[in-house]
Structures are given as structure tokens and as C-alpha cells.
């Protein structure tokens, strides 16, 4: 998706040379969000396909306070599985360990959720980003979080 971001950036620099960098980045992230949402809709895996009536999707049981744990905004909250559902299911089915799924769930706004999945594939999330702090400290998400927090302050 970095290639797509570069393509869109080049397109806007060429077509709109007077557009500010901040405005161009805002447009790029908005377009990438739309592309990602539509991609997910087209390739959606339903909970029935993933969970087989197991307890991996506990999102309805998580207490929600309405604040994104990444950017701090108060907007529609979604539940992000710090270890993706498919990998949690594999861990549980392997019988090697008991998995407390609830400790791997965090509340994030839809744009931050999309950005997490845009940046990292499931296997990397499971291995490297198992806590909110690990995600917040990751260099790859810093440009997005800086942009998002600035946007929230000016909204």
C-alpha cells in the first residue's frame, strides 16, 4: 500500500502543484481509508467463517468508553484484536496453551483500525504488536498518528 500512497502523492503533486503538503496528506489518507474499507467489504470474512461459534470474538463483551486508545478521539469505536482472530483460533486449536482472548482486545476508532491493518499483516501483528504500547511506539504508525491527532485538535 506504500506504493499506492506514493502513486497518489505523485499524482496530486503533479495535478495540484499548489496544494499544501498537509492538505495533500489529508486527501491521501482519506482516499486510502476509502480504498481499504471497500477492499475489506469485498474480501470480508464473516465471524461465522472465522469463529465456528467459539469464543474468539469477544468484542460485544468488552466495556467501551468511546475513546480510541491510539489517537484519543471520541468517535465510533471498533474492537481491534491485538492478535488477529485467525491466529488466536490457531493458537487455541493447537492445544498448546490456554488463550485469554479478552486481554488481546483494544478499542480503536475505525480510521485507526484501518491504518493498523494497512500497515501490518496479521502474522506481524501477532508476533510484534501484542500491546497498545507496542503499536503506539512503532515508527511505522507515527506519521499517521501525528496527522490524526492534529486533525482531531483542529476539528
Coordinates of N, CA and C in Angstrom, one line a residue:
X1 N 0.8 -1.2 0.0 CA 0.0 0.0 0.0 C 0.9 1.3 0.0
X2 N 2.1 1.1 0.4 CA 3.0 2.3 0.3 C 3.2 2.7 -1.1
X3 N 3.3 1.7 -2.0 CA 3.4 2.1 -3.5 C 2.2 2.9 -3.9
X4 N 1.0 2.5 -3.4 CA -0.2 3.2 -3.8 C -0.2 4.6 -3.2
X5 N 0.3 4.7 -2.0 CA 0.4 6.1 -1.4 C 1.3 6.9 -2.2
X6 N 2.4 6.4 -2.6 CA 3.4 7.1 -3.5 C 2.8 7.5 -4.8
X7 N 2.0 6.6 -5.4 CA 1.4 6.9 -6.7 C 0.4 8.1 -6.5
X8 N -0.4 8.0 -5.5 CA -1.4 9.0 -5.3 C -0.7 10.4 -5.0
X9 N 0.4 10.3 -4.1 CA 1.1 11.5 -3.8 C 1.7 12.2 -5.0
X10 N 2.3 11.4 -5.9 CA 2.9 11.9 -7.2 C 1.8 12.5 -8.0
X11 N 0.7 11.8 -8.1 CA -0.5 12.3 -8.9 C -0.9 13.7 -8.4
X12 N -1.1 13.8 -7.1 CA -1.5 15.1 -6.6 C -0.5 16.2 -6.7
X13 N 0.8 15.8 -6.5 CA 1.9 16.8 -6.7 C 1.9 17.4 -8.1
X14 N 1.6 16.4 -9.1 CA 1.7 16.8 -10.5 C 0.4 17.6 -10.9
X15 N -0.7 17.1 -10.4 CA -2.0 17.7 -10.8 C -2.3 19.0 -10.1
X16 N -1.9 19.0 -8.8 CA -2.2 20.2 -7.9 C -0.9 20.7 -7.3
X17 N -0.1 21.3 -8.0 CA 1.3 21.7 -7.5 C 1.2 22.7 -6.4
X18 N 0.1 23.5 -6.3 CA -0.1 24.5 -5.2 C -0.7 24.0 -4.0
X19 N -1.1 22.7 -4.0 CA -1.7 22.1 -2.8 C -0.7 21.9 -1.7
X20 N -1.0 22.3 -0.5 CA -0.1 22.2 0.7 C 0.2 20.7 1.0
X21 N 1.3 20.5 1.6 CA 1.7 19.1 2.0 C 0.7 18.5 2.9
X22 N 0.2 19.4 3.9 CA -0.7 18.9 4.9 C -2.0 18.5 4.2
X23 N -2.5 19.3 3.3 CA -3.8 19.1 2.7 C -3.7 17.8 1.8
X24 N -2.5 17.7 1.1 CA -2.3 16.5 0.2 C -2.3 15.2 1.1
X25 N -1.6 15.3 2.2 CA -1.6 14.1 3.1 C -3.0 13.7 3.6
X26 N -3.7 14.8 3.9 CA -5.1 14.5 4.4 C -5.9 13.8 3.3
X27 N -5.8 14.3 2.1 CA -6.6 13.7 1.0 C -6.1 12.3 0.7
X28 N -4.8 12.1 0.8 CA -4.2 10.7 0.6 C -4.7 9.7 1.6
X29 N -4.7 10.1 2.9 CA -5.2 9.2 4.0 C -6.7 9.0 3.8
X30 N -7.4 10.0 3.4 CA -8.9 9.8 3.2 C -9.1 8.8 2.1
X31 N -8.4 9.0 1.0 CA -8.5 8.0 -0.1 C -8.1 6.6 0.3
X32 N -7.0 6.5 1.0 CA -6.6 5.2 1.4 C -7.6 4.5 2.4
X33 N -8.2 5.3 3.2 CA -9.3 4.8 4.1 C -10.4 4.2 3.3
X34 N -10.9 5.0 2.3 CA -12.0 4.5 1.4 C -11.6 3.3 0.7
X35 N -10.4 3.2 0.1 CA -9.9 2.1 -0.6 C -9.9 0.8 0.3
X36 N -9.4 1.0 1.5 CA -9.3 -0.1 2.5 C -10.6 -0.6 2.9
X37 N -11.6 0.4 3.2 CA -12.9 0.0 3.6 C -13.6 -0.9 2.5
X38 N -13.4 -0.4 1.3 CA -14.1 -1.1 0.2 C -13.4 -2.5 -0.1
X39 N -12.0 -2.5 0.1 CA -11.3 -3.8 -0.1 C -11.8 -4.8 1.0
X40 N -12.0 -4.3 2.2 CA -12.4 -5.2 3.3 C -13.8 -5.7 3.0
X41 N -14.7 -4.8 2.5 CA -16.1 -5.2 2.2 C -16.1 -6.3 1.2
X42 N -15.2 -6.2 0.2 CA -15.2 -7.2 -0.9 C -14.6 -8.5 -0.4
X43 N -13.6 -8.5 0.5 CA -13.0 -9.7 1.0 C -13.4 -10.1 2.4
X44 N -14.5 -9.6 2.8 CA -14.9 -9.8 4.2 C -15.0 -11.2 4.6
X45 N -14.4 -11.5 5.7 CA -14.5 -12.9 6.3 C -15.5 -12.7 7.5
X46 N -16.6 -13.4 7.4 CA -17.6 -13.3 8.5 C -17.2 -14.0 9.7
X47 N -17.7 -13.6 10.9 CA -17.4 -14.2 12.1 C -17.8 -15.7 12.1
X48 N -18.8 -16.0 11.4 CA -19.2 -17.4 11.3 C -18.1 -18.3 10.7
X49 N -17.5 -17.7 9.6 CA -16.4 -18.4 9.0 C -15.1 -18.5 9.8
X50 N -14.9 -17.5 10.6 CA -13.7 -17.5 11.4 C -13.8 -18.2 12.7
X51 N -14.9 -18.0 13.4 CA -15.0 -18.4 14.8 C -15.7 -19.8 15.0
X52 N -16.5 -20.2 14.1 CA -17.1 -21.5 14.3 C -17.8 -21.6 15.7
X53 N -18.5 -20.5 16.0 CA -19.2 -20.5 17.3 C -18.3 -20.7 18.5
X54 N -17.0 -20.2 18.4 CA -16.1 -20.3 19.6 C -16.1 -19.0 20.3
X55 N -15.2 -18.8 21.2 CA -15.2 -17.6 22.0 C -14.1 -16.6 21.6
X56 N -13.7 -16.6 20.3 CA -12.6 -15.7 19.9 C -13.1 -14.3 19.7
X57 N -14.3 -14.1 19.3 CA -14.8 -12.8 19.1 C -15.6 -12.3 20.3
X58 N -14.9 -11.7 21.2 CA -15.5 -11.2 22.5 C -15.8 -9.7 22.4
X59 N -15.8 -9.1 21.3 CA -16.0 -7.7 21.1 C -17.2 -7.1 21.8
X60 N -18.3 -7.9 21.8 CA -19.5 -7.4 22.4 C -19.4 -7.4 24.0
X61 N -18.5 -8.1 24.5 CA -18.3 -8.2 26.0 C -17.3 -7.2 26.5
X62 N -16.6 -6.5 25.7 CA -15.6 -5.5 26.1 C -16.4 -4.2 26.5
X63 N -16.0 -3.7 27.6 CA -16.6 -2.4 28.0 C -16.0 -1.3 27.2
X64 N -16.9 -0.5 26.6 CA -16.4 0.5 25.7 C -16.6 1.9 26.3
X65 N -15.6 2.7 26.3 CA -15.7 4.1 26.8 C -15.8 5.1 25.7
X66 N -15.7 4.7 24.5 CA -15.9 5.7 23.4 C -14.7 6.4 23.0
X67 N -13.5 6.1 23.6 CA -12.3 6.8 23.2 C -11.3 5.9 22.6
X68 N -10.8 6.3 21.5 CA -9.8 5.5 20.8 C -8.5 5.4 21.6
X69 N -8.0 4.2 21.8 CA -6.8 4.0 22.6 C -5.5 4.4 21.8
X70 N -5.6 4.7 20.5 CA -4.5 5.2 19.8 C -4.4 6.7 19.6
X71 N -5.5 7.3 19.1 CA -5.4 8.7 18.8 C -6.2 9.5 19.8
X72 N -7.0 8.9 20.7 CA -7.7 9.6 21.7 C -9.0 10.3 21.3
X73 N -9.4 10.1 20.1 CA -10.6 10.7 19.6 C -11.8 10.0 20.2
X74 N -12.9 10.7 20.3 CA -14.2 10.2 20.7 C -15.1 10.1 19.4
X75 N -15.1 8.9 18.9 CA -15.9 8.6 17.7 C -16.3 7.2 17.7
X76 N -16.9 6.7 16.6 CA -17.3 5.3 16.5 C -16.1 4.4 16.9
X77 N -16.4 3.5 17.9 CA -15.3 2.7 18.3 C -15.5 1.3 17.8
X78 N -14.4 0.7 17.3 CA -14.4 -0.7 16.9 C -13.4 -1.5 17.8
X79 N -13.5 -2.8 17.7 CA -12.6 -3.6 18.6 C -11.5 -4.2 17.7
X80 N -10.3 -3.9 18.1 CA -9.1 -4.5 17.3 C -8.6 -5.6 18.1
X81 N -8.4 -6.7 17.5 CA -7.7 -7.9 18.1 C -6.2 -7.7 18.0
X82 N -5.5 -7.5 19.1 CA -4.1 -7.4 19.0 C -3.4 -8.6 18.4
X83 N -3.9 -9.7 18.7 CA -3.5 -10.9 18.0 C -4.8 -11.3 17.1
X84 N -4.6 -11.2 15.8 CA -5.8 -11.4 14.9 C -6.6 -12.7 15.2
X85 N -7.9 -12.6 14.9 CA -8.8 -13.7 15.2 C -8.3 -15.1 14.6
X86 N -7.9 -15.1 13.4 CA -7.4 -16.3 12.8 C -6.2 -16.9 13.5
X87 N -5.3 -16.1 14.0 CA -4.2 -16.6 14.7 C -4.5 -17.1 16.1
X88 N -5.4 -16.3 16.8 CA -5.9 -16.7 18.1 C -6.6 -18.1 18.0
X89 N -7.4 -18.3 16.9 CA -8.1 -19.6 16.7 C -7.0 -20.7 16.5
X90 N -6.0 -20.4 15.8 CA -4.9 -21.5 15.6 C -4.3 -21.8 16.9
X91 N -4.0 -20.7 17.7 CA -3.3 -20.9 19.0 C -4.2 -21.8 19.9
X92 N -5.5 -21.5 19.9 CA -6.4 -22.2 20.8 C -6.6 -23.7 20.3
X93 N -6.7 -23.8 19.0 CA -6.9 -25.2 18.4 C -5.6 -26.0 18.5
X94 N -4.5 -25.4 18.7 CA -3.2 -26.2 18.8 C -3.2 -27.0 20.1
X95 N -4.0 -26.5 21.1 CA -4.0 -27.1 22.4 C -2.8 -26.9 23.2
X96 N -1.8 -26.1 22.7 CA -0.5 -25.9 23.5 C -0.7 -24.9 24.6
X97 N -1.7 -24.0 24.5 CA -1.8 -23.0 25.5 C -3.3 -22.6 25.6
X98 N -3.6 -22.1 26.8 CA -4.9 -21.6 27.0 C -4.9 -20.1 26.6
X99 N -5.8 -19.6 25.9 CA -5.8 -18.3 25.3 C -6.9 -17.4 26.0
X100 N -6.5 -16.4 26.7 CA -7.4 -15.4 27.3 C -7.6 -14.3 26.2
X101 N -8.6 -14.5 25.4 CA -8.8 -13.6 24.3 C -9.0 -12.1 24.7
X102 N -9.7 -11.9 25.8 CA -10.1 -10.6 26.2 C -8.9 -9.7 26.4
X103 N -7.8 -10.2 26.8 CA -6.6 -9.3 27.0 C -6.0 -8.9 25.7
X104 N -6.4 -9.4 24.6 CA -5.9 -9.1 23.3 C -6.8 -8.2 22.5
X105 N -7.8 -7.5 23.2 CA -8.7 -6.6 22.5 C -8.5 -5.2 22.9
X106 N -8.6 -4.3 22.0 CA -8.5 -2.9 22.3 C -9.5 -2.1 21.5
X107 N -9.9 -1.0 22.1 CA -10.9 -0.1 21.4 C -10.2 1.0 20.6
X108 N -10.5 1.0 19.3 CA -9.9 2.0 18.4 C -11.0 2.5 17.5
X109 N -10.8 3.7 17.0 CA -11.7 4.3 16.0 C -11.5 3.6 14.7
X110 N -12.5 3.7 13.8 CA -12.4 3.0 12.5 C -11.2 3.4 11.7
X111 N -10.9 4.7 11.6 CA -9.7 5.1 10.9 C -8.4 4.5 11.4
X112 N -8.2 4.5 12.7 CA -7.0 3.9 13.3 C -7.0 2.4 13.1
X113 N -8.1 1.8 13.2 CA -8.2 0.3 12.9 C -7.8 0.0 11.5
X114 N -8.3 0.8 10.6 CA -7.9 0.6 9.2 C -6.4 0.8 9.0
X115 N -5.9 1.8 9.6 CA -4.4 2.1 9.5 C -3.6 0.9 10.0
X116 N -4.0 0.4 11.1 CA -3.2 -0.8 11.7 C -3.1 -1.9 10.7
X117 N -4.3 -2.2 10.1 CA -4.3 -3.3 9.1 C -3.7 -3.0 7.8
X118 N -3.6 -1.7 7.5 CA -3.0 -1.2 6.3 C -1.4 -1.4 6.4
X119 N -0.9 -1.1 7.6 CA 0.5 -1.2 7.8 C 1.0 -2.6 8.0
X120 N 0.4 -3.4 8.8 CA 0.9 -4.7 9.2 C 0.1 -5.9 8.8
X121 N 0.7 -6.9 8.3 CA -0.1 -8.1 8.0 C -0.4 -8.9 9.3
X122 N -1.3 -9.8 9.3 CA -1.8 -10.5 10.5 C -0.6 -11.1 11.3
X123 N 0.2 -11.8 10.6 CA 1.3 -12.5 11.3 C 2.3 -11.6 12.0
X124 N 2.5 -10.4 11.4 CA 3.4 -9.5 12.0 C 2.7 -8.8 13.3
X125 N 1.4 -8.6 13.2 CA 0.7 -8.1 14.3 C 0.8 -9.0 15.5
X126 N 0.6 -10.3 15.2 CA 0.6 -11.3 16.2 C 2.0 -11.5 16.9
X127 N 3.0 -11.3 16.1 CA 4.4 -11.5 16.7 C 5.0 -10.3 17.3
X128 N 4.7 -9.1 16.7 CA 5.4 -7.9 17.1 C 4.6 -6.8 17.9
X129 N 3.3 -6.9 17.7 CA 2.4 -5.8 18.2 C 1.3 -6.3 19.1
X130 N 1.6 -6.9 20.2 CA 0.6 -7.6 21.1 C 0.1 -6.7 22.2
X131 N 0.5 -5.4 22.2 CA 0.0 -4.5 23.2 C -0.2 -3.1 22.6
X132 N -1.0 -2.3 23.2 CA -1.3 -1.0 22.7 C 0.0 -0.2 22.7
X133 N 0.9 -0.3 23.7 CA 2.1 0.4 23.8 C 3.1 0.0 22.6
X134 N 3.1 -1.2 22.2 CA 3.9 -1.7 21.1 C 3.5 -1.0 19.8
X135 N 2.2 -0.9 19.6 CA 1.6 -0.2 18.4 C 2.0 1.3 18.5
X136 N 1.7 1.9 19.7 CA 2.0 3.3 19.8 C 3.4 3.7 19.6
X137 N 4.3 2.8 20.0 CA 5.8 3.1 19.9 C 6.3 2.7 18.5
X138 N 5.5 2.1 17.6 CA 6.0 1.7 16.3 C 6.3 2.8 15.4
X139 N 7.5 2.9 14.8 CA 7.8 4.0 13.9 C 6.8 4.1 12.7
X140 N 6.4 2.9 12.2 CA 5.5 2.9 11.0 C 4.2 3.6 11.2
X141 N 3.7 3.7 12.4 CA 2.4 4.3 12.6 C 2.5 5.8 13.0
X142 N 3.7 6.3 13.3 CA 3.9 7.6 13.8 C 3.4 8.7 12.9
X143 N 3.7 8.7 11.6 CA 3.2 9.7 10.7 C 1.7 9.8 10.7
X144 N 1.0 8.7 10.7 CA -0.4 8.6 10.7 C -1.0 9.2 12.0
X145 N -0.4 8.7 13.2 CA -1.0 9.2 14.5 C -0.7 10.7 14.6
X146 N 0.4 11.2 14.2 CA 0.7 12.7 14.3 C -0.4 13.4 13.4
X147 N -0.6 12.9 12.2 CA -1.6 13.6 11.4 C -3.0 13.5 12.0
X148 N -3.4 12.3 12.5 CA -4.7 12.1 13.1 C -5.0 12.9 14.3
X149 N -4.0 13.0 15.2 CA -4.1 13.8 16.4 C -4.2 15.3 16.1
X150 N -3.4 15.7 15.1 CA -3.5 17.1 14.7 C -4.9 17.4 14.1
X151 N -5.4 16.5 13.3 CA -6.7 16.7 12.7 C -7.8 16.7 13.8
X152 N -7.7 15.9 14.8 CA -8.7 15.9 15.9 C -8.6 17.2 16.7
X153 N -7.4 17.8 16.9 CA -7.3 19.0 17.6 C -7.9 20.2 16.9
X154 N -7.9 20.1 15.6 CA -8.4 21.3 14.8 C -9.8 21.1 14.3
X155 N -10.4 19.9 14.6 CA -11.8 19.6 14.2 C -12.8 20.3 15.2

